Amino acid sequence: MKVKIMADCFCGANSSFEECCQIYLSAIQHAPTAETLMRSRYSAYATGNADYLVATTHSSTRKLHKKVAILEWSKSNHWMKLEILYSTETTVKFKAYYIDYRGKGQIHEELSTFAFEKGKWYYVDGEY
Ligand SMILES: [Zn+2]
């Protein structure tokens, strides 16, 4: 019997990155729910995928999120884990744990709002 070692996805799901968020990051499929999109966006931060983060930000707020800044923020922190506190159809409350560039542990807590448009979910904005 072949034992498959499965590392959990960055987003904390019980399946590997390849079987979880990478499906959305590589645009094989669109995230089917706001929570899946949120999880995949966390994995995008963890892997420095700024293109995905820009592409999944809603057109109404995209100009507020510069790609260079996203890339710098994702790369300067070490992403430890994501904790989903709750989610509804269009919102996700979460905590993202990371180590900042000074080596200090930080928690980013946010209530994010998402919108479904033309078959895809987008991140609109967040309160934190
Ligand atoms: Zn995942």
mmCIF file with all atom_site columns, C-alpha atoms and ligand atoms in Angstrom:
data_model
loop_
_atom_site.group_PDB
_atom_site.id
_atom_site.type_symbol
_atom_site.label_atom_id
_atom_site.label_alt_id
_atom_site.label_comp_id
_atom_site.label_asym_id
_atom_site.label_entity_id
_atom_site.label_seq_id
_atom_site.pdbx_PDB_ins_code
_atom_site.Cartn_x
_atom_site.Cartn_y
_atom_site.Cartn_z
_atom_site.occupancy
_atom_site.B_iso_or_equiv
_atom_site.pdbx_formal_charge
_atom_site.auth_seq_id
_atom_site.auth_comp_id
_atom_site.auth_asym_id
_atom_site.auth_atom_id
_atom_site.pdbx_PDB_model_num
ATOM   1   C  CA . MET A 1 1   ? 0.000   0.000  0.000   1.00 0.00 ? 1   MET A CA 1
ATOM   2   C  CA . LYS A 1 2   ? 1.283   3.374  -0.953  1.00 0.00 ? 2   LYS A CA 1
ATOM   3   C  CA . VAL A 1 3   ? 1.057   5.961  1.737   1.00 0.00 ? 3   VAL A CA 1
ATOM   4   C  CA . LYS A 1 4   ? 0.424   9.431  0.441   1.00 0.00 ? 4   LYS A CA 1
ATOM   5   C  CA . ILE A 1 5   ? 1.769   12.189 2.605   1.00 0.00 ? 5   ILE A CA 1
ATOM   6   C  CA . MET A 1 6   ? -0.648  15.037 2.443   1.00 0.00 ? 6   MET A CA 1
ATOM   7   C  CA . ALA A 1 7   ? 0.322   18.451 3.620   1.00 0.00 ? 7   ALA A CA 1
ATOM   8   C  CA . ASP A 1 8   ? -2.607  20.634 4.542   1.00 0.00 ? 8   ASP A CA 1
ATOM   9   C  CA . CYS A 1 9   ? -3.342  23.566 2.300   1.00 0.00 ? 9   CYS A CA 1
ATOM   10  C  CA . PHE A 1 10  ? -2.170  27.024 3.416   1.00 0.00 ? 10  PHE A CA 1
ATOM   11  C  CA . CYS A 1 11  ? -5.807  27.919 4.075   1.00 0.00 ? 11  CYS A CA 1
ATOM   12  C  CA . GLY A 1 12  ? -6.053  25.228 6.762   1.00 0.00 ? 12  GLY A CA 1
ATOM   13  C  CA . ALA A 1 13  ? -8.264  22.849 4.806   1.00 0.00 ? 13  ALA A CA 1
ATOM   14  C  CA . ASN A 1 14  ? -7.608  19.149 5.243   1.00 0.00 ? 14  ASN A CA 1
ATOM   15  C  CA . SER A 1 15  ? -6.439  18.606 1.705   1.00 0.00 ? 15  SER A CA 1
ATOM   16  C  CA . SER A 1 16  ? -3.250  19.450 -0.108  1.00 0.00 ? 16  SER A CA 1
ATOM   17  C  CA . PHE A 1 17  ? -2.659  22.833 -1.765  1.00 0.00 ? 17  PHE A CA 1
ATOM   18  C  CA . GLU A 1 18  ? -2.820  21.132 -5.186  1.00 0.00 ? 18  GLU A CA 1
ATOM   19  C  CA . GLU A 1 19  ? -6.257  19.706 -4.447  1.00 0.00 ? 19  GLU A CA 1
ATOM   20  C  CA . CYS A 1 20  ? -7.507  22.817 -2.678  1.00 0.00 ? 20  CYS A CA 1
ATOM   21  C  CA . CYS A 1 21  ? -6.662  26.467 -3.357  1.00 0.00 ? 21  CYS A CA 1
ATOM   22  C  CA . GLN A 1 22  ? -4.312  25.864 -6.282  1.00 0.00 ? 22  GLN A CA 1
ATOM   23  C  CA . ILE A 1 23  ? -7.316  24.842 -8.385  1.00 0.00 ? 23  ILE A CA 1
ATOM   24  C  CA . TYR A 1 24  ? -8.552  28.437 -8.035  1.00 0.00 ? 24  TYR A CA 1
ATOM   25  C  CA . LEU A 1 25  ? -5.138  30.126 -8.124  1.00 0.00 ? 25  LEU A CA 1
ATOM   26  C  CA . SER A 1 26  ? -4.338  28.472 -11.420 1.00 0.00 ? 26  SER A CA 1
ATOM   27  C  CA . ALA A 1 27  ? -7.800  29.407 -12.758 1.00 0.00 ? 27  ALA A CA 1
ATOM   28  C  CA . ILE A 1 28  ? -8.796  25.792 -13.442 1.00 0.00 ? 28  ILE A CA 1
ATOM   29  C  CA . GLN A 1 29  ? -12.017 26.637 -11.614 1.00 0.00 ? 29  GLN A CA 1
ATOM   30  C  CA . HIS A 1 30  ? -13.549 29.749 -10.098 1.00 0.00 ? 30  HIS A CA 1
ATOM   31  C  CA . ALA A 1 31  ? -14.055 29.700 -6.341  1.00 0.00 ? 31  ALA A CA 1
ATOM   32  C  CA . PRO A 1 32  ? -17.692 28.597 -5.861  1.00 0.00 ? 32  PRO A CA 1
ATOM   33  C  CA . THR A 1 33  ? -18.406 30.536 -2.653  1.00 0.00 ? 33  THR A CA 1
ATOM   34  C  CA . ALA A 1 34  ? -17.253 33.675 -0.832  1.00 0.00 ? 34  ALA A CA 1
ATOM   35  C  CA . GLU A 1 35  ? -15.507 31.517 1.776   1.00 0.00 ? 35  GLU A CA 1
ATOM   36  C  CA . THR A 1 36  ? -13.632 29.465 -0.821  1.00 0.00 ? 36  THR A CA 1
ATOM   37  C  CA . LEU A 1 37  ? -12.521 32.682 -2.478  1.00 0.00 ? 37  LEU A CA 1
ATOM   38  C  CA . MET A 1 38  ? -11.378 34.050 0.885   1.00 0.00 ? 38  MET A CA 1
ATOM   39  C  CA . ARG A 1 39  ? -9.406  30.880 1.559   1.00 0.00 ? 39  ARG A CA 1
ATOM   40  C  CA . SER A 1 40  ? -7.816  30.951 -1.873  1.00 0.00 ? 40  SER A CA 1
ATOM   41  C  CA . ARG A 1 41  ? -6.896  34.613 -1.432  1.00 0.00 ? 41  ARG A CA 1
ATOM   42  C  CA . TYR A 1 42  ? -5.154  33.747 1.830   1.00 0.00 ? 42  TYR A CA 1
ATOM   43  C  CA . SER A 1 43  ? -3.218  31.030 -0.026  1.00 0.00 ? 43  SER A CA 1
ATOM   44  C  CA . ALA A 1 44  ? -2.384  33.639 -2.660  1.00 0.00 ? 44  ALA A CA 1
ATOM   45  C  CA . TYR A 1 45  ? -0.856  35.818 0.070   1.00 0.00 ? 45  TYR A CA 1
ATOM   46  C  CA . ALA A 1 46  ? 1.043   32.801 1.376   1.00 0.00 ? 46  ALA A CA 1
ATOM   47  C  CA . THR A 1 47  ? 2.461   32.078 -2.079  1.00 0.00 ? 47  THR A CA 1
ATOM   48  C  CA . GLY A 1 48  ? 2.963   35.694 -3.197  1.00 0.00 ? 48  GLY A CA 1
ATOM   49  C  CA . ASN A 1 49  ? 0.418   35.470 -6.019  1.00 0.00 ? 49  ASN A CA 1
ATOM   50  C  CA . ALA A 1 50  ? -0.389  39.161 -6.436  1.00 0.00 ? 50  ALA A CA 1
ATOM   51  C  CA . ASP A 1 51  ? -1.959  38.628 -9.884  1.00 0.00 ? 51  ASP A CA 1
ATOM   52  C  CA . TYR A 1 52  ? -4.644  36.446 -8.355  1.00 0.00 ? 52  TYR A CA 1
ATOM   53  C  CA . LEU A 1 53  ? -5.266  38.943 -5.571  1.00 0.00 ? 53  LEU A CA 1
ATOM   54  C  CA . VAL A 1 54  ? -5.731  41.772 -8.058  1.00 0.00 ? 54  VAL A CA 1
ATOM   55  C  CA . ALA A 1 55  ? -7.879  39.642 -10.382 1.00 0.00 ? 55  ALA A CA 1
ATOM   56  C  CA . THR A 1 56  ? -10.224 38.610 -7.554  1.00 0.00 ? 56  THR A CA 1
ATOM   57  C  CA . THR A 1 57  ? -10.701 42.145 -6.216  1.00 0.00 ? 57  THR A CA 1
ATOM   58  C  CA . HIS A 1 58  ? -13.965 43.735 -7.341  1.00 0.00 ? 58  HIS A CA 1
ATOM   59  C  CA . SER A 1 59  ? -13.651 46.386 -10.062 1.00 0.00 ? 59  SER A CA 1
ATOM   60  C  CA . SER A 1 60  ? -15.196 49.032 -7.739  1.00 0.00 ? 60  SER A CA 1
ATOM   61  C  CA . THR A 1 61  ? -12.331 48.770 -5.230  1.00 0.00 ? 61  THR A CA 1
ATOM   62  C  CA . ARG A 1 62  ? -9.492  47.383 -7.355  1.00 0.00 ? 62  ARG A CA 1
ATOM   63  C  CA . LYS A 1 63  ? -7.860  50.783 -7.830  1.00 0.00 ? 63  LYS A CA 1
ATOM   64  C  CA . LEU A 1 64  ? -7.347  50.993 -4.045  1.00 0.00 ? 64  LEU A CA 1
ATOM   65  C  CA . HIS A 1 65  ? -5.164  47.900 -4.103  1.00 0.00 ? 65  HIS A CA 1
ATOM   66  C  CA . LYS A 1 66  ? -1.906  48.409 -5.930  1.00 0.00 ? 66  LYS A CA 1
ATOM   67  C  CA . LYS A 1 67  ? -0.262  45.229 -7.150  1.00 0.00 ? 67  LYS A CA 1
ATOM   68  C  CA . VAL A 1 68  ? 3.215   46.271 -5.985  1.00 0.00 ? 68  VAL A CA 1
ATOM   69  C  CA . ALA A 1 69  ? 1.908   46.949 -2.482  1.00 0.00 ? 69  ALA A CA 1
ATOM   70  C  CA . ILE A 1 70  ? 0.041   43.615 -2.393  1.00 0.00 ? 70  ILE A CA 1
ATOM   71  C  CA . LEU A 1 71  ? 3.155   41.777 -3.483  1.00 0.00 ? 71  LEU A CA 1
ATOM   72  C  CA . GLU A 1 72  ? 5.308   43.515 -0.892  1.00 0.00 ? 72  GLU A CA 1
ATOM   73  C  CA . TRP A 1 73  ? 2.783   42.857 1.896   1.00 0.00 ? 73  TRP A CA 1
ATOM   74  C  CA . SER A 1 74  ? 2.453   39.188 0.961   1.00 0.00 ? 74  SER A CA 1
ATOM   75  C  CA . LYS A 1 75  ? 6.217   38.649 0.708   1.00 0.00 ? 75  LYS A CA 1
ATOM   76  C  CA . SER A 1 76  ? 7.338   40.638 3.759   1.00 0.00 ? 76  SER A CA 1
ATOM   77  C  CA . ASN A 1 77  ? 5.180   38.559 6.108   1.00 0.00 ? 77  ASN A CA 1
ATOM   78  C  CA . HIS A 1 78  ? 5.406   34.877 6.889   1.00 0.00 ? 78  HIS A CA 1
ATOM   79  C  CA . TRP A 1 79  ? 1.851   33.511 6.759   1.00 0.00 ? 79  TRP A CA 1
ATOM   80  C  CA . MET A 1 80  ? 1.199   31.041 9.560   1.00 0.00 ? 80  MET A CA 1
ATOM   81  C  CA . LYS A 1 81  ? -2.476  30.142 9.447   1.00 0.00 ? 81  LYS A CA 1
ATOM   82  C  CA . LEU A 1 82  ? -5.977  31.203 8.591   1.00 0.00 ? 82  LEU A CA 1
ATOM   83  C  CA . GLU A 1 83  ? -8.890  30.872 10.969  1.00 0.00 ? 83  GLU A CA 1
ATOM   84  C  CA . ILE A 1 84  ? -12.407 31.368 9.636   1.00 0.00 ? 84  ILE A CA 1
ATOM   85  C  CA . LEU A 1 85  ? -14.583 32.644 12.488  1.00 0.00 ? 85  LEU A CA 1
ATOM   86  C  CA . TYR A 1 86  ? -17.802 32.555 10.489  1.00 0.00 ? 86  TYR A CA 1
ATOM   87  C  CA . SER A 1 87  ? -19.090 33.109 7.004   1.00 0.00 ? 87  SER A CA 1
ATOM   88  C  CA . THR A 1 88  ? -22.359 34.013 5.349   1.00 0.00 ? 88  THR A CA 1
ATOM   89  C  CA . GLU A 1 89  ? -23.198 33.987 1.647   1.00 0.00 ? 89  GLU A CA 1
ATOM   90  C  CA . THR A 1 90  ? -21.420 37.320 1.061   1.00 0.00 ? 90  THR A CA 1
ATOM   91  C  CA . THR A 1 91  ? -19.207 37.883 4.109   1.00 0.00 ? 91  THR A CA 1
ATOM   92  C  CA . VAL A 1 92  ? -16.341 36.095 5.840   1.00 0.00 ? 92  VAL A CA 1
ATOM   93  C  CA . LYS A 1 93  ? -14.964 36.935 9.262   1.00 0.00 ? 93  LYS A CA 1
ATOM   94  C  CA . PHE A 1 94  ? -11.459 35.627 9.713   1.00 0.00 ? 94  PHE A CA 1
ATOM   95  C  CA . LYS A 1 95  ? -8.164  35.888 11.521  1.00 0.00 ? 95  LYS A CA 1
ATOM   96  C  CA . ALA A 1 96  ? -4.916  35.600 9.604   1.00 0.00 ? 96  ALA A CA 1
ATOM   97  C  CA . TYR A 1 97  ? -1.839  34.814 11.694  1.00 0.00 ? 97  TYR A CA 1
ATOM   98  C  CA . TYR A 1 98  ? 1.514   35.923 10.412  1.00 0.00 ? 98  TYR A CA 1
ATOM   99  C  CA . ILE A 1 99  ? 5.030   36.857 11.430  1.00 0.00 ? 99  ILE A CA 1
ATOM   100 C  CA . ASP A 1 100 ? 5.909   40.347 10.255  1.00 0.00 ? 100 ASP A CA 1
ATOM   101 C  CA . TYR A 1 101 ? 9.223   41.477 8.762   1.00 0.00 ? 101 TYR A CA 1
ATOM   102 C  CA . ARG A 1 102 ? 10.603  42.187 12.252  1.00 0.00 ? 102 ARG A CA 1
ATOM   103 C  CA . GLY A 1 103 ? 9.846   38.604 13.317  1.00 0.00 ? 103 GLY A CA 1
ATOM   104 C  CA . LYS A 1 104 ? 6.897   39.649 15.457  1.00 0.00 ? 104 LYS A CA 1
ATOM   105 C  CA . GLY A 1 105 ? 3.704   37.562 15.533  1.00 0.00 ? 105 GLY A CA 1
ATOM   106 C  CA . GLN A 1 106 ? 0.638   39.427 14.286  1.00 0.00 ? 106 GLN A CA 1
ATOM   107 C  CA . ILE A 1 107 ? -3.045  38.706 13.858  1.00 0.00 ? 107 ILE A CA 1
ATOM   108 C  CA . HIS A 1 108 ? -5.062  40.387 11.132  1.00 0.00 ? 108 HIS A CA 1
ATOM   109 C  CA . GLU A 1 109 ? -8.766  40.143 11.926  1.00 0.00 ? 109 GLU A CA 1
ATOM   110 C  CA . GLU A 1 110 ? -11.192 41.196 9.232   1.00 0.00 ? 110 GLU A CA 1
ATOM   111 C  CA . LEU A 1 111 ? -14.816 41.024 8.180   1.00 0.00 ? 111 LEU A CA 1
ATOM   112 C  CA . SER A 1 112 ? -14.623 40.866 4.400   1.00 0.00 ? 112 SER A CA 1
ATOM   113 C  CA . THR A 1 113 ? -17.436 41.500 1.973   1.00 0.00 ? 113 THR A CA 1
ATOM   114 C  CA . PHE A 1 114 ? -17.680 39.670 -1.344  1.00 0.00 ? 114 PHE A CA 1
ATOM   115 C  CA . ALA A 1 115 ? -19.839 40.097 -4.425  1.00 0.00 ? 115 ALA A CA 1
ATOM   116 C  CA . PHE A 1 116 ? -20.895 37.604 -7.081  1.00 0.00 ? 116 PHE A CA 1
ATOM   117 C  CA . GLU A 1 117 ? -20.726 39.000 -10.585 1.00 0.00 ? 117 GLU A CA 1
ATOM   118 C  CA . LYS A 1 118 ? -20.909 37.253 -13.964 1.00 0.00 ? 118 LYS A CA 1
ATOM   119 C  CA . GLY A 1 119 ? -20.245 33.832 -12.487 1.00 0.00 ? 119 GLY A CA 1
ATOM   120 C  CA . LYS A 1 120 ? -17.339 34.796 -10.221 1.00 0.00 ? 120 LYS A CA 1
ATOM   121 C  CA . TRP A 1 121 ? -16.852 35.865 -6.628  1.00 0.00 ? 121 TRP A CA 1
ATOM   122 C  CA . TYR A 1 122 ? -14.873 39.026 -5.901  1.00 0.00 ? 122 TYR A CA 1
ATOM   123 C  CA . TYR A 1 123 ? -13.453 40.586 -2.764  1.00 0.00 ? 123 TYR A CA 1
ATOM   124 C  CA . VAL A 1 124 ? -15.079 43.998 -2.308  1.00 0.00 ? 124 VAL A CA 1
ATOM   125 C  CA . ASP A 1 125 ? -13.717 45.392 0.976   1.00 0.00 ? 125 ASP A CA 1
ATOM   126 C  CA . GLY A 1 126 ? -13.127 44.663 4.602   1.00 0.00 ? 126 GLY A CA 1
ATOM   127 C  CA . GLU A 1 127 ? -13.579 46.090 8.105   1.00 0.00 ? 127 GLU A CA 1
ATOM   128 C  CA . TYR A 1 128 ? -10.787 45.587 10.586  1.00 0.00 ? 128 TYR A CA 1
HETATM 129 ZN ZN . ZN  B 2 .   ? -6.891  25.803 0.468   1.00 0.00 ? 1   ZN  B ZN 1
#
